[in-house]
GROMACS .gro file of C-alpha atoms in nm:
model
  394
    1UNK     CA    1   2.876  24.513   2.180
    2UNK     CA    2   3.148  24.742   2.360
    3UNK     CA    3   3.397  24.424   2.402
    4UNK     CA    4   3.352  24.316   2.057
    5UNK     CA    5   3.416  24.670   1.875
    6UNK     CA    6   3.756  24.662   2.107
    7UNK     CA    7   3.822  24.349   2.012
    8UNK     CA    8   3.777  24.406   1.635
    9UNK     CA    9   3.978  24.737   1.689
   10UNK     CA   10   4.287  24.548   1.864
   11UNK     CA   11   4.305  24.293   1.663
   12UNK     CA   12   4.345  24.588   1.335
   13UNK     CA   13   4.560  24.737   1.537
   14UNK     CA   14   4.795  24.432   1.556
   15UNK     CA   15   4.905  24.468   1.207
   16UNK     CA   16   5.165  24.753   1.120
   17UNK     CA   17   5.166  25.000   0.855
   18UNK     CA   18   5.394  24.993   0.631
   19UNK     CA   19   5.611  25.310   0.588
   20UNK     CA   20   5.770  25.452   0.250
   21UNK     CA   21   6.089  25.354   0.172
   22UNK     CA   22   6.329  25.620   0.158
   23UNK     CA   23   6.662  25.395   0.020
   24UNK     CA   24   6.728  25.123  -0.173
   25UNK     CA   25   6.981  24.848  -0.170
   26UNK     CA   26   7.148  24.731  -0.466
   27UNK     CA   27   7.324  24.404  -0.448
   28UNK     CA   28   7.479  24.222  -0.738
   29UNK     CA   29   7.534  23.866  -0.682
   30UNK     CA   30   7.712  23.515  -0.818
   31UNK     CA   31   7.526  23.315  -1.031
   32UNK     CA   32   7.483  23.106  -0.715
   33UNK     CA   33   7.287  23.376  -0.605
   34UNK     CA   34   7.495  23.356  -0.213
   35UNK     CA   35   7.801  23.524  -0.326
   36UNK     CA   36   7.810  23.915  -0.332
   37UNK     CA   37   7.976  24.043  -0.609
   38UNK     CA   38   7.879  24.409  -0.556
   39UNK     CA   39   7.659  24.634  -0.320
   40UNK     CA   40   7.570  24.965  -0.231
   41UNK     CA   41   7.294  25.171  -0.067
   42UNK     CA   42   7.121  25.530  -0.240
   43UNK     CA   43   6.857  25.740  -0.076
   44UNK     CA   44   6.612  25.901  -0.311
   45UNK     CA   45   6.776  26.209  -0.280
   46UNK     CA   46   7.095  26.121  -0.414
   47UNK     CA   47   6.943  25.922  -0.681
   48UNK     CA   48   6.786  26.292  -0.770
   49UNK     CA   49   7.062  26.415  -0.781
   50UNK     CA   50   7.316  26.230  -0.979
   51UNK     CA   51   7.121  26.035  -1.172
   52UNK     CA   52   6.859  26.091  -1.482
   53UNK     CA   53   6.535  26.177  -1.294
   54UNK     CA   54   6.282  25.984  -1.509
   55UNK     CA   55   5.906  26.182  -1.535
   56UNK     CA   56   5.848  26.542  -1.657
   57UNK     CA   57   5.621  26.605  -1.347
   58UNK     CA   58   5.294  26.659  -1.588
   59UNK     CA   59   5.228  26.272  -1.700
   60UNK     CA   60   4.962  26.067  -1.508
   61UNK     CA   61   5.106  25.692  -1.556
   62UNK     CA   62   4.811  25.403  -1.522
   63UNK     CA   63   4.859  25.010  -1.480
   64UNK     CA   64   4.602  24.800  -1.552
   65UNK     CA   65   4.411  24.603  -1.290
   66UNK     CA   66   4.250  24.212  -1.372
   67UNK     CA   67   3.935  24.209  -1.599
   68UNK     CA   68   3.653  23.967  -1.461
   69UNK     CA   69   3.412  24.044  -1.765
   70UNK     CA   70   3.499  23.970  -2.131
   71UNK     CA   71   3.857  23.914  -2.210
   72UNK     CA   72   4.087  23.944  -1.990
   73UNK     CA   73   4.367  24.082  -2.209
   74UNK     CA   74   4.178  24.403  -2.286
   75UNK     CA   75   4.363  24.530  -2.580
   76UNK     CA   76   4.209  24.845  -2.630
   77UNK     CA   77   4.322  24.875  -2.253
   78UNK     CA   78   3.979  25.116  -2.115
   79UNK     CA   79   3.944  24.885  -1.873
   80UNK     CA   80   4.025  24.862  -1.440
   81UNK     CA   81   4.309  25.136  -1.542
   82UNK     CA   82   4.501  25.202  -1.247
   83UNK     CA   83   4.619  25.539  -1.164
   84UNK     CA   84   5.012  25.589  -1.056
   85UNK     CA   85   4.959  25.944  -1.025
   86UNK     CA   86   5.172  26.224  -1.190
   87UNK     CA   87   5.515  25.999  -1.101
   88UNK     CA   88   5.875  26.079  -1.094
   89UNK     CA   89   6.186  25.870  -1.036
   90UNK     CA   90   6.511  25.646  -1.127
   91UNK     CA   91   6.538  25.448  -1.418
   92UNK     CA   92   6.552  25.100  -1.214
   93UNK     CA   93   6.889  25.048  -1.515
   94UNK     CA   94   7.051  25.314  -1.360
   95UNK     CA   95   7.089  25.183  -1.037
   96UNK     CA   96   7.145  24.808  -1.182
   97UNK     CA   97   7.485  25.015  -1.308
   98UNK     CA   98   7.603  25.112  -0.989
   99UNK     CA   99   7.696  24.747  -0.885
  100UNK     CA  100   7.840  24.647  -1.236
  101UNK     CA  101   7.494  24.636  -1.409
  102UNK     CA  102   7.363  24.311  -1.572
  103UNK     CA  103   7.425  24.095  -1.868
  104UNK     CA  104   7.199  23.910  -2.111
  105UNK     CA  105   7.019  23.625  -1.907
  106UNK     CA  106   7.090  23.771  -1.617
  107UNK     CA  107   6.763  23.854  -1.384
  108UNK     CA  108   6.676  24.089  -1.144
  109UNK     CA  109   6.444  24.080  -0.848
  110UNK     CA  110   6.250  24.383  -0.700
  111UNK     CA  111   6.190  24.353  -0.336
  112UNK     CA  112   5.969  24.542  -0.062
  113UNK     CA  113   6.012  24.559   0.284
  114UNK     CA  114   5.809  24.310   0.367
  115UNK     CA  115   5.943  24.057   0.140
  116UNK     CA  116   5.735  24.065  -0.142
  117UNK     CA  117   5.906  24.067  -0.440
  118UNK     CA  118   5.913  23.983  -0.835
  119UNK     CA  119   6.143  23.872  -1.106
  120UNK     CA  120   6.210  24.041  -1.400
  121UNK     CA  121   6.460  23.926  -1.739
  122UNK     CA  122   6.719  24.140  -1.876
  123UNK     CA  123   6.560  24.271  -2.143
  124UNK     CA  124   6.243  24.403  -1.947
  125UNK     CA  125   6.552  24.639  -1.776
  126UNK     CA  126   6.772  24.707  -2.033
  127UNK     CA  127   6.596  24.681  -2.371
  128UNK     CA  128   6.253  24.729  -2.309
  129UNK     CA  129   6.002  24.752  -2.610
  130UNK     CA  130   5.806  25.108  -2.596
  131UNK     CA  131   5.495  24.937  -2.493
  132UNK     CA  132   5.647  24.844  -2.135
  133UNK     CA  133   5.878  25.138  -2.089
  134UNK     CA  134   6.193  25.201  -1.880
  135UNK     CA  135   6.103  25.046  -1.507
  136UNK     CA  136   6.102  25.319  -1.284
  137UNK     CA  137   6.123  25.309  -0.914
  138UNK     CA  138   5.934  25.626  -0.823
  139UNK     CA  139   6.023  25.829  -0.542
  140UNK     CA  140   5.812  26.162  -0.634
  141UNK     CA  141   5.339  26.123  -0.652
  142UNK     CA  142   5.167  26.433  -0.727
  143UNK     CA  143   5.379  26.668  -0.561
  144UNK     CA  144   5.495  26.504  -0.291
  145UNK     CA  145   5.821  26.278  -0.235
  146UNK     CA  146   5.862  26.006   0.005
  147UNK     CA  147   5.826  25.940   0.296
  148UNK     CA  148   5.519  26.137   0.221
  149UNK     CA  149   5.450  25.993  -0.072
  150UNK     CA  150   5.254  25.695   0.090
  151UNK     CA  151   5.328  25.316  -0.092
  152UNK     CA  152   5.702  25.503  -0.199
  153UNK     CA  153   5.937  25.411  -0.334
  154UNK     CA  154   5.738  25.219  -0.612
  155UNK     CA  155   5.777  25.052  -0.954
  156UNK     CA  156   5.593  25.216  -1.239
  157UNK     CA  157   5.611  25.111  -1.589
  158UNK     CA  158   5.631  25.434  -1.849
  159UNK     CA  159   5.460  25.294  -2.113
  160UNK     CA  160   5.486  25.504  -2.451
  161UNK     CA  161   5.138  25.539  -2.464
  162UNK     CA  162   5.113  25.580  -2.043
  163UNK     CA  163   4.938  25.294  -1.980
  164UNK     CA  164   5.065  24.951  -1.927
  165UNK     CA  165   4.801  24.672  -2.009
  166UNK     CA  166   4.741  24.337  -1.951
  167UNK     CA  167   4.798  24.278  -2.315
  168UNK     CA  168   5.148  24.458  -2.305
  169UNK     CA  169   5.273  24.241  -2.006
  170UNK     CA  170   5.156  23.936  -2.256
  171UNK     CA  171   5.386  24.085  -2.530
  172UNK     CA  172   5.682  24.226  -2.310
  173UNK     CA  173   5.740  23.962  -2.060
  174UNK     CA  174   5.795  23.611  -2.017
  175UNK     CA  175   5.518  23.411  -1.864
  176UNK     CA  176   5.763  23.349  -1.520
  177UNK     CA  177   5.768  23.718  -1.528
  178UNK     CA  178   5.359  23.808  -1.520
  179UNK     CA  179   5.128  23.835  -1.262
  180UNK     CA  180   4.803  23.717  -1.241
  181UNK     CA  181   4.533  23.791  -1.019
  182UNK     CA  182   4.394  23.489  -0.820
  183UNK     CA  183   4.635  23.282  -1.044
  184UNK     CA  184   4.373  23.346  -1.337
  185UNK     CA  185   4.349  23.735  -1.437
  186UNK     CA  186   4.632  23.841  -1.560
  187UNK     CA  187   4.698  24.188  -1.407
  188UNK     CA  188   5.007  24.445  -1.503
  189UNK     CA  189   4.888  24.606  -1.187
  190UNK     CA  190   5.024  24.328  -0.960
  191UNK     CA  191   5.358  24.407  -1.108
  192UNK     CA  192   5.348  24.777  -0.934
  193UNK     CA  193   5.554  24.693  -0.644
  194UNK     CA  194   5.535  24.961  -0.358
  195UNK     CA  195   5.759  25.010  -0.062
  196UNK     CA  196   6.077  24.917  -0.279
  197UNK     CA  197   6.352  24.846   0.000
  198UNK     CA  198   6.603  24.620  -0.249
  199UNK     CA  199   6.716  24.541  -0.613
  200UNK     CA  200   6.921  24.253  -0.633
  201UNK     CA  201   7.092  24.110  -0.983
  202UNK     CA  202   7.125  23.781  -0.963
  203UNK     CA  203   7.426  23.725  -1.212
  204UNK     CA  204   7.566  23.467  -1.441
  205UNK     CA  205   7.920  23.559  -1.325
  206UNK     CA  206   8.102  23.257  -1.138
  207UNK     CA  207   8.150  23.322  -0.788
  208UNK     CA  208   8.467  23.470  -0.638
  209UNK     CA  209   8.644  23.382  -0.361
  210UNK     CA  210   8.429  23.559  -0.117
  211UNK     CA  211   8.545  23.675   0.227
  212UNK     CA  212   8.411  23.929   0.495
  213UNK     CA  213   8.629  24.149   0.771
  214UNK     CA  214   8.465  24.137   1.075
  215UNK     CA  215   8.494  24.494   1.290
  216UNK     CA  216   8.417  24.500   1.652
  217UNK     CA  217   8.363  24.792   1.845
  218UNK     CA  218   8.101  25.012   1.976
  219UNK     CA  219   7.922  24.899   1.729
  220UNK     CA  220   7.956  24.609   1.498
  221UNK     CA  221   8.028  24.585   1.146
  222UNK     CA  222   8.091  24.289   0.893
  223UNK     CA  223   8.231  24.420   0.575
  224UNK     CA  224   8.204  24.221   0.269
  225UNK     CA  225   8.548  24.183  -0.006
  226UNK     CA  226   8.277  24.378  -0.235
  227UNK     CA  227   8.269  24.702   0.002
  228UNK     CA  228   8.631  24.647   0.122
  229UNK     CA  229   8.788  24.719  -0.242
  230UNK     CA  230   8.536  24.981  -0.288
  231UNK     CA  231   8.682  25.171  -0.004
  232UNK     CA  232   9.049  25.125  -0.194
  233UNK     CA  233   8.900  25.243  -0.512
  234UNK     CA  234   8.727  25.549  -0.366
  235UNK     CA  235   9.054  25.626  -0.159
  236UNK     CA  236   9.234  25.570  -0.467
  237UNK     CA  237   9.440  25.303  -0.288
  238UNK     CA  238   9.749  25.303   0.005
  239UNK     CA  239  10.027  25.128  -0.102
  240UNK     CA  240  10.386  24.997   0.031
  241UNK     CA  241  10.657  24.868  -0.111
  242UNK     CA  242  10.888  24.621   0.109
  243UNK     CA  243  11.186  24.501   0.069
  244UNK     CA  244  11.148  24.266  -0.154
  245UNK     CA  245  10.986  24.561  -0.442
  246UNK     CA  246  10.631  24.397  -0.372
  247UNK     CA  247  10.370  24.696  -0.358
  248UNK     CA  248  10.089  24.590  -0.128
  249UNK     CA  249   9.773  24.794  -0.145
  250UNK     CA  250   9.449  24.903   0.029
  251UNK     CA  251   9.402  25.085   0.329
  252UNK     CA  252   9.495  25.286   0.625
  253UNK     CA  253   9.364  25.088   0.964
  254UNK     CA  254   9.265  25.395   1.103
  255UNK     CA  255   9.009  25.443   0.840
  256UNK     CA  256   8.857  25.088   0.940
  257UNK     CA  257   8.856  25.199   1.308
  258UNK     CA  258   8.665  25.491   1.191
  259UNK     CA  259   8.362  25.242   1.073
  260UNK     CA  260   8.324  25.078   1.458
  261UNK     CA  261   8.453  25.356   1.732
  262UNK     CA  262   8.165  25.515   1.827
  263UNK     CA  263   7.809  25.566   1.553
  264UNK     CA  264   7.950  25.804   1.330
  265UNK     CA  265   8.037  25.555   1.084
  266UNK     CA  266   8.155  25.723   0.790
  267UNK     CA  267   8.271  26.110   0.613
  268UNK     CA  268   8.432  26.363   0.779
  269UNK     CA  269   8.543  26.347   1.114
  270UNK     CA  270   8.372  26.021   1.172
  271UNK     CA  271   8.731  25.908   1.341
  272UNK     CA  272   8.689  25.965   1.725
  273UNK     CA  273   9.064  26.116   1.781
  274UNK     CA  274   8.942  26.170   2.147
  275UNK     CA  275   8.848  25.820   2.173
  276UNK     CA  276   9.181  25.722   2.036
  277UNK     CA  277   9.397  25.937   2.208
  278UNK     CA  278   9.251  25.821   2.572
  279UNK     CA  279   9.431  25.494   2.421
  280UNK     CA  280   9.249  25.188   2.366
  281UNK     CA  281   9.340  24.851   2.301
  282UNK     CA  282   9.328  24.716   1.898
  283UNK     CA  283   9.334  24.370   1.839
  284UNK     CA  284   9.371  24.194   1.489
  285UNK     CA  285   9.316  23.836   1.471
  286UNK     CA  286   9.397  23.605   1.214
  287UNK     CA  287   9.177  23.297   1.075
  288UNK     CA  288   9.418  23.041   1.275
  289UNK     CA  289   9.381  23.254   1.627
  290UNK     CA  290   9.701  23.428   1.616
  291UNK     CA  291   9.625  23.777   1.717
  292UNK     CA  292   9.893  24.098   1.763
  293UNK     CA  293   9.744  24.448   1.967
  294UNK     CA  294   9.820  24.763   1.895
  295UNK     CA  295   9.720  25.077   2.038
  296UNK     CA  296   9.467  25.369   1.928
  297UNK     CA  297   9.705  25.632   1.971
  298UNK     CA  298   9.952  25.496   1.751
  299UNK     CA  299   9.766  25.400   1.471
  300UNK     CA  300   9.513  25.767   1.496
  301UNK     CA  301   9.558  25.913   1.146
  302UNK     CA  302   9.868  25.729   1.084
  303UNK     CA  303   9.829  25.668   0.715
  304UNK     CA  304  10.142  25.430   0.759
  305UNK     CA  305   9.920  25.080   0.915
  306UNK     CA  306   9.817  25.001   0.561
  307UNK     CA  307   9.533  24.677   0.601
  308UNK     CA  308   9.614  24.534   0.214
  309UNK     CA  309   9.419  24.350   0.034
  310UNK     CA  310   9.629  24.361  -0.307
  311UNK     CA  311   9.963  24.255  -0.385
  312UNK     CA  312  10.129  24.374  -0.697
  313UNK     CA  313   9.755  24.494  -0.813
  314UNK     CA  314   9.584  24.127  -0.759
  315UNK     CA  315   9.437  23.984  -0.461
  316UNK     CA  316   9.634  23.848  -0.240
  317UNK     CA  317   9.789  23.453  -0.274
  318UNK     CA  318   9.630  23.185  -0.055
  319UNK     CA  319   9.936  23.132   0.119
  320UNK     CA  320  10.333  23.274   0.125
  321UNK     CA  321  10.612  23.177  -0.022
  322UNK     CA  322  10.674  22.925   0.260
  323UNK     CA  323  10.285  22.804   0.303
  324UNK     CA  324  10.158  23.044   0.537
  325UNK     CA  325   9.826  23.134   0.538
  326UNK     CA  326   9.821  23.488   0.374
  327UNK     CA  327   9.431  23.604   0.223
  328UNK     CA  328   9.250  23.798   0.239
  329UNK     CA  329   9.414  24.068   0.424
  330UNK     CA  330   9.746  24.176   0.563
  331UNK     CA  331   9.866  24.410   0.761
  332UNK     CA  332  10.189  24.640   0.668
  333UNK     CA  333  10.408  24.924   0.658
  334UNK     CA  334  10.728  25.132   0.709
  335UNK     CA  335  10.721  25.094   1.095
  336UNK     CA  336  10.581  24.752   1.175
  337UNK     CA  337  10.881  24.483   1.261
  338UNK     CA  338  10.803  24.138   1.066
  339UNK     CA  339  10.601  23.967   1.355
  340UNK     CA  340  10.364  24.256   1.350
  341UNK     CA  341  10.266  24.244   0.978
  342UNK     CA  342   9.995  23.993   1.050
  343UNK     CA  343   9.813  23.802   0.736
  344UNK     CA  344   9.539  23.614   0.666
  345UNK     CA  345   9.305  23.895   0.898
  346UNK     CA  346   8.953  23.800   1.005
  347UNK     CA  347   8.873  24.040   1.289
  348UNK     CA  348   8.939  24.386   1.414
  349UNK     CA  349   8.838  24.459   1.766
  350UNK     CA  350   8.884  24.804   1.925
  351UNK     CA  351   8.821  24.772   2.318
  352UNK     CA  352   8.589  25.053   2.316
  353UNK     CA  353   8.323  24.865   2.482
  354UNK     CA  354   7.972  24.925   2.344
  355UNK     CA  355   7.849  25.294   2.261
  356UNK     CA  356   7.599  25.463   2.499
  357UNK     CA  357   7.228  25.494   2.370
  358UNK     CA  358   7.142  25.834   2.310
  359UNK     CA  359   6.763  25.876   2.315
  360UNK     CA  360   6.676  26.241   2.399
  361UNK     CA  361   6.310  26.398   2.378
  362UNK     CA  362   6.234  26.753   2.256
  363UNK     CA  363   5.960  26.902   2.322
  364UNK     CA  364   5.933  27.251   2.128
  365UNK     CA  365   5.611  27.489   2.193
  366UNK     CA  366   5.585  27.812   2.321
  367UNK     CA  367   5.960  27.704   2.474
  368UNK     CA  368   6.158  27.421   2.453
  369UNK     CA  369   6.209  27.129   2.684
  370UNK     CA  370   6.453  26.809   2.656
  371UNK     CA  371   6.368  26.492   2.854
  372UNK     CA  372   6.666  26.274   2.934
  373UNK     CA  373   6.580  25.827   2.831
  374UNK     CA  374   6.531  25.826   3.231
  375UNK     CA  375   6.339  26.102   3.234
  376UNK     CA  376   6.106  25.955   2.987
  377UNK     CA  377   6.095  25.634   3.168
  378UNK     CA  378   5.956  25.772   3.464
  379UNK     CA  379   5.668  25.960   3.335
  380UNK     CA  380   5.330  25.789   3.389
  381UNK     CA  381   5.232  25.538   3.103
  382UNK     CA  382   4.900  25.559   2.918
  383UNK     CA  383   4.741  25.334   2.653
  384UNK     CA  384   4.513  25.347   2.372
  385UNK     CA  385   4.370  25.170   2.114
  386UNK     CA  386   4.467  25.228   1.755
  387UNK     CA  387   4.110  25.269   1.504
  388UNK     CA  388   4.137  25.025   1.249
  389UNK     CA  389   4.000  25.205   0.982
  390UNK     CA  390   4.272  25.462   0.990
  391UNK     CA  391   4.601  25.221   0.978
  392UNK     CA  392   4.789  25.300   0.722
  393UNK     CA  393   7.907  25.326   0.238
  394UNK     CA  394   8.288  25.438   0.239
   0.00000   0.00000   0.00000
């Protein structure tokens, strides 16, 4: 009897909880739904913030489960009513608009973190009937936001009337866009997605020439064309003008090194200046090979390495003037000779070498201790078995 209740209890054990999200990713994409057009992350607290906060914090919201007795559509919707709890959260439009938004035909796809996800039309986001209500992803239950708010971030419906039925799926949505229960009960319920990780909008809008920089240093980055020019837009662009009067924009390489020299990726003071001015090695490679180094103390806050990705305010040409390849990206500026002012840029490696792992413990009681990762390591190791019943940019 013993082995068989530890059984049972490992093998409950074996599956994870899921954890409230926290973030979401928006990511816009090509109507051949590979190509990134647009993408950026929000945490719930900056959706809070600068964005209408959907829910008055007094309104219980209710989606409506499957119906096994009688019919199934329920109209006067009193039955298997769901409670969302007293929700707050982000109008799911809103953050469709922070990556260009979407178009008529366009769809959009909710997605949890562990992959399951549904598809939605145009209208259900952007000109919803009453009955259905803005979609909200929620990031506030009865007093408590996530990660404490357990199945956070999740998609609620605001119905006018504060419940959304069976029968108000049937007149809001497409039938591709339903769920049903068992494939036979229809079920607005099912369409409650919790632990919302990702939005993506997959777009109508012909793919662009799409292209990635990858950065290599203590840590690794590949940045899309999408996150590149948002970096020039939010820097409000670095230009130069050569000889010729061509004005090449984007920007400073040092900002780039900034993303990949140690794990303070971005804002202030995420460039190591130490790092750099020990002097290490940077190395920009074009798509052929061709490489040219630099080094870190040179280029450290030296707004004049400009990494371009516009010429005269349009992406740059394929090739030069005499065939060379030129796109995506260039490198230029005052104090580079000719042969430096490499094009057509793929990589940039800074021969940092990988950064450290910094895994301290804190231990803080009557008085505080800190355990080193090898101090950790050495203590003595103890298991136990989980009870099943209680699992739960720029």
């Amino acid at each position: 009897m013993l082995t068989m209740l530890l059984c049972i209890a490992v093998i409950g054990s074996a599956v994870p909880a899921l954890a409230a999200t926290t973030e979401v990713n928006i990511t816009k994409y090509a109507s051949d739904e590979t190509t990134i057009l647009d993408e950026t992350t929000v945490s719930y607290q900056w959706m809070g913030t600068n964005l209408t906060v959907q829910g008055d914090g007094a309104t219980e919201y209710f989606h409506q489960g499957p119906i096994f007795d009688g019919d199934p559509w329920d109209l006067a919707e009193t039955l298997n009513l769901k409670s969302k709890g007293i929700v707050r959260g982000t109008d799911v439009k809103d953050l469709c608009d922070l990556v260009g938004g979407m178009s008529p035909g366009d769809e959009i796809g909710i997605i949890a973190s562990d992959g399951f996800n549904k598809r939605f039309g145009y209208e259900n986001v952007y000109d919803p009937k009453s009955s259905q209500g803005p979609m909200v992803v929620c990031w506030y239950k009865d007093g408590e936001h996530v990660p404490d708010y357990e199945g956070g971030m999740q998609l609620v419906f605001f119905a006018d009337d504060h419940i959304f039925g069976n029968w108000d799926m049937h007149e809001c949505m497409a039938p591709e866009y339903r769920y049903n229960y068992s494939s036979e009960y229809p079920s607005a319920n099912g369409l409650s997605i919790r632990y919302i990780s990702d939005i993506a909008i997959y777009s109508n809008e012909t793919a662009e020439t799409a292209w990635s920089l990858e950065l290599v240093g203590a840590i690794n980055e590949t940045m899309s064309k999408a996150t590149f020019e948002k970096g020039v837009a939010c820097h409000d662009g670095f230009s130069y003008i050569d000889s010729e009067g061509r004005t090449w924009t984007g920007v400073p390489l040092w900002y780039l090194m900034a993303r990949v020299d140690d794990t303070d990726t971005h804002g202030s003071g995420s460039f190591n200046d130490t790092l750099a001015g020990e002097g290490y090695d940077v190395i920009i490679t074009a798509c052929d090979g061709y490489s040219k180094t630099f080094s870190s103390a040179d280029l450290a806050g030296n707004d004049s390495y400009i990494v371009a990705c516009y010429l005269n305010g349009s992406d740059l040409p394929e090739l030069t003037g005499s065939g060379k390849p030129l796109a995506p990206l260039k490198l230029v500026g005052p104090c580079l000779s000719s042969g430096q002012m490499i094009g057509n840029i793929a990589e940039i490696v800074l021969d940092v070498g990988t950064a450290p792992v910094k895994a301290d413990l804190t231990l803080i009681g009557n008085g505080t201790k800190t355990y080193a990762l090898d101090e950790v390591r050495a203590m003595p190791a103890y298991t136990g078995v989980a009870d099943s019943r209680n699992r739960q940019v720029w």
